[in-house]
Amino acid sequence: MNFDVVIIGGGLAGLTCGIVLQEQGKRCVIINNGQAAIDFASGSLDLLSRLPNGTFVKNIPENLTALSAQLPQHPYSIMGAERVLAKAQDFEKLAESLNLDLIGSTAENHLRVTGLGSLRGAWLSPNSVPTVQGETPFPYKKIAVLGIEGYHDFQPELLADNLTLNPQFAHCEVKTGFLNIPELDQLRANSREFRSVNIAQVLEYKLKFDDLVAEMKEAAKGTEAIFLPACFGLENQEFMESLRKATGLPLFELPTLPPSLLGMRQRIQLRHRFEKLGGLMMNGDSALKAHFHGNKVRAIQTRLHEEEEITAEHFVLASGSFFSKGLVSEFDKIYEPVFHSDIIGVEGFNDTDRFTWTDHRFSNPQPYQSAGVAINAQCQVQKSGQFLTNLYAVGNVIGGFNALELGCGSGVAVVTALAVADEILHNTH
């Protein structure tokens, strides 16, 4: 099988890169093992929320320069602040064209409400999520936080108690309640199945819509806005929009414990666009090994196609970190299993010395979380000290930064994905 571009990984980075390449006429295949971190994400995208020294990032452009001084091996530092901002703005336009319903800008971070009632910095958030800008008070004073009876992945009382501790919500009167929704009784009988995805599937096909609207109105009587767990609408916000119109109230949804419906919606919409453009998804498959010719990748073999090589002019490694098996740890080493690329991390980290992988304080950032492949300014991957001319890395398989500590994982994913798409289009023969 031959393609213009082979992309290994069907998460946010791989799909973003594939969509842009397909739009420009490239024939792409995405090898997707089914484990994408986006399915467990909040739906909000972080470009850069914190600096390595702990400073909270409000103004994004000026702090990208500060990041370069503090962490020169970060992908943003390698690419350069100007290009990072340009690619981030390109993604904003792409998200708008894909109807991802995101709000925010590269000018500065906003604050989104988490499922625990705290506030977290974000670059882009679904417009259905409650957000505030800086110290600006939330526009609604009387809020009803409504959970679902028997659903333990969302705790209204805990959220309400924490919410009003934030200055932006200190003026709010928050009451809590629970929706029964009889159609969910069968799921309630098995708590292991009572998850956001299962709830959304039942509500999509078996719900008495008018009864739910009446129950919501009754539970929220006397309030100006409703906060709900993100369980309403499996593939997009259409169901939430119907509820908004029917109740006549502003409805907001909050991410629950994983899996997250807000993240899954984005993956579903991205995948639909990629396939609509003619891209091929090889789902349930995984890349096993690569074959090289000089400093180029010639072909790869996959688990389901061991006997048939998959060849291409360009290859993109978008396999993610440990969660999606883009990186593997054994007792004596951390490695990238397909191309066996060079691994880097933060200062002091050594991929073959496990004593450097962890910090003795559990609450501190852990060095292993910064592990990943080494790249250059073009996002080409380094192997045995040499950069491969047709192999690129995008997203959290790249090393040299801790996405959790800095709040930049999804930003790195889309910025590198769009930068690599540019490189491939520019270098096509």
XYZ file of C-alpha atoms in Angstrom:
429
model
C 0.000 0.000 0.000
C 1.344 3.404 -0.926
C 0.268 6.862 0.298
C 1.573 10.387 0.166
C 1.617 10.587 3.978
C 1.339 7.930 6.693
C 0.247 9.306 10.078
C 0.702 7.081 13.118
C -1.885 8.108 15.705
C -5.506 9.214 15.436
C -5.714 11.762 18.243
C -5.889 15.555 18.132
C -2.444 15.973 16.543
C -2.770 13.229 13.936
C -6.271 14.217 12.827
C -5.418 17.934 12.635
C -2.370 17.224 10.477
C -4.334 14.792 8.289
C -7.216 17.207 7.684
C -4.933 20.008 6.455
C -2.982 17.646 4.198
C -6.155 16.123 2.743
C -7.508 19.622 2.083
C -4.385 20.267 0.006
C -4.828 17.103 -2.061
C -2.492 14.735 -0.240
C -3.519 11.083 0.097
C -3.209 10.284 3.801
C -3.751 7.247 5.989
C -4.047 7.381 9.769
C -3.045 4.234 11.647
C -5.158 4.402 14.768
C -4.850 1.959 17.643
C -7.994 3.393 19.276
C -6.354 4.917 22.353
C -6.461 8.697 21.966
C -5.933 10.985 24.944
C -8.464 13.450 23.476
C -11.260 11.041 24.528
C -10.262 11.671 28.147
C -9.664 15.423 27.818
C -11.791 18.271 29.153
C -12.612 19.684 25.716
C -10.620 22.845 26.510
C -7.297 23.384 24.757
C -4.244 24.776 26.557
C -1.594 26.655 24.598
C 0.519 27.613 27.635
C -0.976 27.979 31.111
C 2.110 28.072 33.341
C 5.836 28.718 33.081
C 8.427 26.295 34.480
C 9.059 28.707 37.377
C 5.382 28.406 38.375
C 4.152 31.759 37.026
C 0.548 31.659 35.773
C 0.306 32.721 32.125
C -2.280 35.361 31.283
C -0.705 37.068 28.269
C 0.328 34.224 25.964
C 2.604 36.012 23.424
C 4.932 37.639 25.953
C 5.214 34.430 27.990
C 6.238 32.358 24.975
C 9.410 34.463 24.956
C 9.896 33.849 28.677
C 9.400 30.115 28.101
C 12.267 30.030 25.598
C 14.646 31.385 28.239
C 13.469 28.997 30.946
C 13.030 25.829 28.850
C 15.009 25.994 25.570
C 14.225 22.349 24.685
C 10.432 22.904 24.698
C 8.939 22.402 21.185
C 7.717 26.016 21.242
C 11.250 27.233 21.988
C 12.678 25.111 19.172
C 10.053 26.324 16.673
C 10.147 29.977 17.750
C 7.409 32.075 19.371
C 6.363 33.815 16.149
C 5.677 30.547 14.337
C 3.910 29.050 17.365
C 1.493 31.982 17.508
C 0.891 31.864 13.752
C 0.061 28.137 13.845
C -2.151 28.611 16.913
C -4.114 31.275 15.045
C -4.331 28.965 12.027
C -5.901 26.334 14.286
C -8.475 28.857 15.523
C -9.544 29.366 11.905
C -9.582 25.610 11.276
C -11.687 25.001 14.390
C -14.162 27.625 13.201
C -14.425 25.976 9.779
C -15.008 22.605 11.486
C -17.749 24.061 13.727
C -15.985 22.921 16.905
C -17.787 25.713 18.817
C -14.667 26.970 20.603
C -14.124 30.379 22.199
C -10.848 32.082 23.193
C -7.821 33.622 21.509
C -4.030 33.622 21.504
C -4.035 37.096 23.086
C -4.626 35.784 26.602
C -5.882 32.804 28.528
C -9.367 32.701 30.004
C -10.471 30.725 33.067
C -12.805 27.747 32.738
C -14.804 26.107 35.506
C -13.695 22.540 36.223
C -15.907 19.696 37.375
C -14.675 20.328 40.936
C -15.605 24.013 40.914
C -12.075 25.382 40.597
C -10.858 27.660 37.794
C -8.199 26.589 35.303
C -6.491 28.617 32.602
C -7.246 27.703 28.991
C -6.624 29.013 25.481
C -9.791 27.649 23.830
C -12.899 26.150 25.426
C -16.219 24.834 24.131
C -18.712 27.703 24.208
C -20.991 25.486 26.295
C -18.498 25.499 29.205
C -18.738 28.300 31.830
C -15.746 30.626 31.521
C -14.634 33.997 32.900
C -12.003 36.483 31.760
C -9.590 37.493 34.517
C -11.359 38.897 37.585
C -14.600 39.687 35.722
C -17.614 38.412 37.712
C -19.681 35.613 36.154
C -22.723 37.238 34.487
C -25.382 35.132 36.259
C -26.028 35.456 39.977
C -28.434 32.561 40.656
C -27.108 29.205 39.462
C -28.532 25.685 39.726
C -25.970 22.860 39.612
C -27.884 19.741 38.609
C -26.425 16.251 38.724
C -28.037 12.969 37.702
C -29.307 10.584 40.391
C -26.893 7.689 40.814
C -24.195 9.241 38.624
C -21.043 9.511 40.744
C -18.681 11.133 38.234
C -20.181 14.570 38.930
C -20.800 15.897 42.454
C -23.008 19.035 42.506
C -22.518 19.834 46.216
C -18.732 19.679 45.993
C -18.740 21.830 42.868
C -21.060 24.409 44.425
C -19.012 24.680 47.640
C -15.781 25.238 45.727
C -17.280 27.500 43.059
C -18.177 30.383 45.361
C -14.650 30.415 46.818
C -13.515 31.943 43.514
C -13.788 35.778 43.466
C -15.543 35.664 40.084
C -18.368 33.599 41.646
C -18.385 35.037 45.178
C -21.566 37.014 44.380
C -23.438 33.922 43.171
C -26.213 32.036 44.906
C -25.733 28.389 44.009
C -28.288 25.689 44.674
C -27.893 22.006 43.869
C -30.230 19.249 42.803
C -30.499 15.991 40.888
C -32.350 14.945 37.765
C -33.929 11.506 37.899
C -34.530 10.798 34.174
C -36.392 7.441 34.400
C -34.952 6.290 31.062
C -31.621 5.827 32.863
C -32.931 3.303 35.399
C -31.460 0.360 33.517
C -27.999 1.967 33.585
C -28.400 2.855 37.278
C -28.738 -0.824 38.085
C -25.132 -1.336 36.966
C -22.906 1.428 38.295
C -19.976 0.306 36.107
C -22.057 1.158 33.030
C -23.328 4.464 34.434
C -20.842 6.679 32.584
C -21.198 9.838 30.506
C -20.966 8.034 27.152
C -23.599 5.446 28.082
C -25.902 8.140 29.456
C -25.555 10.190 26.265
C -26.371 7.156 24.113
C -29.560 6.421 26.058
C -30.682 10.064 26.039
C -30.041 10.249 22.295
C -32.467 7.459 21.418
C -34.807 6.668 24.315
C -35.508 10.000 25.964
C -38.912 11.609 26.498
C -37.632 15.077 25.728
C -40.565 17.079 27.116
C -40.381 15.206 30.430
C -36.678 16.074 30.781
C -37.360 19.748 30.034
C -40.128 19.825 32.655
C -37.867 18.156 35.226
C -35.058 20.652 34.513
C -37.377 23.638 34.828
C -38.712 22.378 38.140
C -35.255 21.657 39.571
C -33.913 25.051 38.437
C -36.931 27.138 39.505
C -35.869 30.613 40.636
C -32.412 30.501 39.030
C -30.874 32.267 36.036
C -28.537 29.548 34.693
C -27.982 25.787 34.945
C -24.713 23.867 35.224
C -24.924 20.235 34.053
C -22.491 17.336 33.657
C -21.427 16.879 30.032
C -23.749 13.930 29.326
C -26.179 15.513 26.870
C -25.263 15.083 23.184
C -22.874 12.404 22.007
C -21.423 13.870 18.798
C -22.052 17.624 19.053
C -23.921 20.365 20.914
C -27.217 20.040 19.044
C -28.939 18.249 21.924
C -27.752 20.902 24.417
C -28.974 23.627 22.085
C -32.405 21.993 21.940
C -32.510 21.925 25.748
C -31.503 25.593 25.928
C -34.335 26.624 23.634
C -36.902 24.449 25.378
C -36.003 25.524 28.927
C -35.440 29.168 28.016
C -32.374 29.199 30.286
C -28.612 29.464 29.696
C -27.308 25.903 30.078
C -23.627 25.171 30.670
C -21.924 21.794 30.719
C -18.883 20.696 32.696
C -16.384 17.921 32.010
C -16.838 14.841 34.173
C -14.399 12.142 35.176
C -13.046 10.369 32.064
C -14.088 9.365 29.520
C -15.037 12.909 28.606
C -17.883 13.596 26.204
C -16.470 17.055 25.426
C -13.195 15.576 24.206
C -14.892 12.728 22.362
C -17.093 15.157 20.424
C -14.008 16.913 19.100
C -12.399 13.656 17.992
C -15.622 12.524 16.288
C -15.966 15.814 14.420
C -12.306 15.832 13.370
C -12.490 12.240 12.196
C -15.673 12.914 10.205
C -13.952 15.775 8.387
C -10.808 13.751 7.687
C -12.807 10.878 6.187
C -15.117 13.221 4.275
C -12.012 14.679 2.621
C -11.040 11.178 1.471
C -8.576 10.249 4.217
C -8.322 6.591 5.235
C -8.564 5.501 8.880
C -6.983 2.141 9.699
C -8.734 1.658 13.038
C -7.709 -0.967 15.542
C -4.282 -1.261 13.947
C -0.864 -0.241 15.251
C 2.526 0.348 13.668
C 5.081 -2.323 14.590
C 8.357 -1.474 12.896
C 9.939 0.721 10.261
C 12.315 0.109 7.383
C 14.894 2.739 6.461
C 16.927 3.755 3.456
C 19.756 6.048 4.498
C 18.331 8.894 6.557
C 14.782 8.335 5.274
C 11.947 6.062 6.320
C 11.076 3.763 3.426
C 8.123 1.794 4.829
C 6.387 0.552 7.958
C 4.618 -2.648 8.896
C 1.548 -2.812 11.116
C 0.007 -5.457 13.345
C -2.791 -6.189 10.867
C -0.574 -5.854 7.777
C 2.650 -7.582 8.796
C 3.048 -9.188 5.406
C 2.455 -5.995 3.427
C 4.627 -2.904 3.713
C 2.989 0.528 3.852
C 5.093 3.023 1.933
C 4.875 6.809 1.642
C 6.837 9.908 0.788
C 6.374 11.283 4.323
C 5.688 9.785 7.744
C 4.231 11.581 10.779
C 4.614 10.198 14.306
C 1.531 11.319 16.245
C 1.366 8.368 18.618
C 1.174 10.291 21.892
C 2.930 9.477 25.140
C 2.729 6.506 27.523
C -1.088 6.438 27.713
C -1.518 5.627 24.025
C 1.684 3.543 23.870
C 3.557 6.074 21.774
C 6.254 5.685 24.422
C 7.060 2.486 26.297
C 8.872 2.086 29.606
C 10.729 -1.019 30.672
C 12.813 -1.504 33.796
C 15.988 -0.130 32.252
C 14.815 2.160 29.450
C 12.112 4.389 27.952
C 11.807 4.110 24.207
C 9.670 4.945 21.166
C 8.735 1.516 19.749
C 8.281 2.077 15.989
C 11.293 4.073 14.792
C 13.427 3.827 17.967
C 13.990 7.570 17.875
C 16.342 9.394 20.251
C 14.638 10.188 23.579
C 15.062 13.439 25.508
C 13.474 14.972 28.620
C 14.010 17.805 31.065
C 17.459 18.560 32.471
C 18.753 15.628 34.506
C 16.511 13.050 32.814
C 18.193 10.007 31.274
C 16.064 7.532 29.335
C 18.266 4.600 30.399
C 18.569 5.494 34.105
C 15.290 4.874 35.891
C 16.527 6.689 39.008
C 16.252 9.943 37.013
C 12.640 9.291 35.957
C 10.916 10.307 39.181
C 11.103 13.029 41.805
C 11.164 11.924 45.446
C 8.217 14.229 46.208
C 5.015 12.723 44.788
C 3.370 16.142 44.294
C 6.275 17.521 42.223
C 6.394 17.338 38.412
C 7.810 13.940 37.497
C 10.719 13.884 35.011
C 9.377 10.864 33.103
C 6.410 13.009 32.030
C 8.840 15.080 29.931
C 10.164 12.063 28.005
C 9.701 11.981 24.243
C 11.437 12.048 20.894
C 13.990 14.680 19.923
C 13.091 17.062 17.078
C 14.532 20.056 15.234
C 12.832 23.321 14.225
C 11.108 21.520 11.319
C 9.805 18.848 13.738
C 11.945 16.219 12.005
C 12.759 13.277 14.279
C 16.256 12.482 15.477
C 17.527 8.888 15.373
C 21.084 7.907 16.368
C 22.061 11.571 16.410
C 20.809 12.222 12.858
C 17.554 13.880 11.751
C 15.466 11.774 9.370
C 14.403 13.873 6.398
C 10.889 12.436 5.927
C 9.874 11.552 9.501
C 8.164 14.200 11.614
C 6.792 14.160 15.165
C 3.704 16.003 16.375
C 2.002 16.243 19.765
C 2.911 14.621 23.054
C 5.288 12.031 21.625
C 7.756 14.950 21.466
C 10.038 15.285 24.501
C 11.584 18.096 26.495
C 8.501 19.416 28.316
C 5.905 18.385 30.892
C 2.462 19.047 29.395
C 0.646 18.574 32.719
C 2.903 20.972 34.613
C 2.862 23.694 31.933
C -0.680 23.257 30.584
C 0.367 23.048 26.959
C -0.371 19.504 25.719
C -3.185 20.294 23.292
C -1.400 23.434 22.123
C 1.724 21.462 21.278
C -0.494 18.933 19.459
C -2.171 21.386 17.093
C 0.769 23.780 16.637
C 3.210 21.023 15.671
C 0.558 19.291 13.535
C -0.011 22.412 11.448
C 3.712 23.178 11.255
C 4.422 19.661 9.974
C 1.608 19.917 7.410
C 3.348 23.076 6.127
C 6.711 21.311 5.979
C 5.285 18.359 4.035
C 3.459 20.586 1.570
C 6.586 22.675 1.074
C 8.854 19.639 0.602
C 6.649 17.598 -1.713
C 8.417 16.580 -4.902
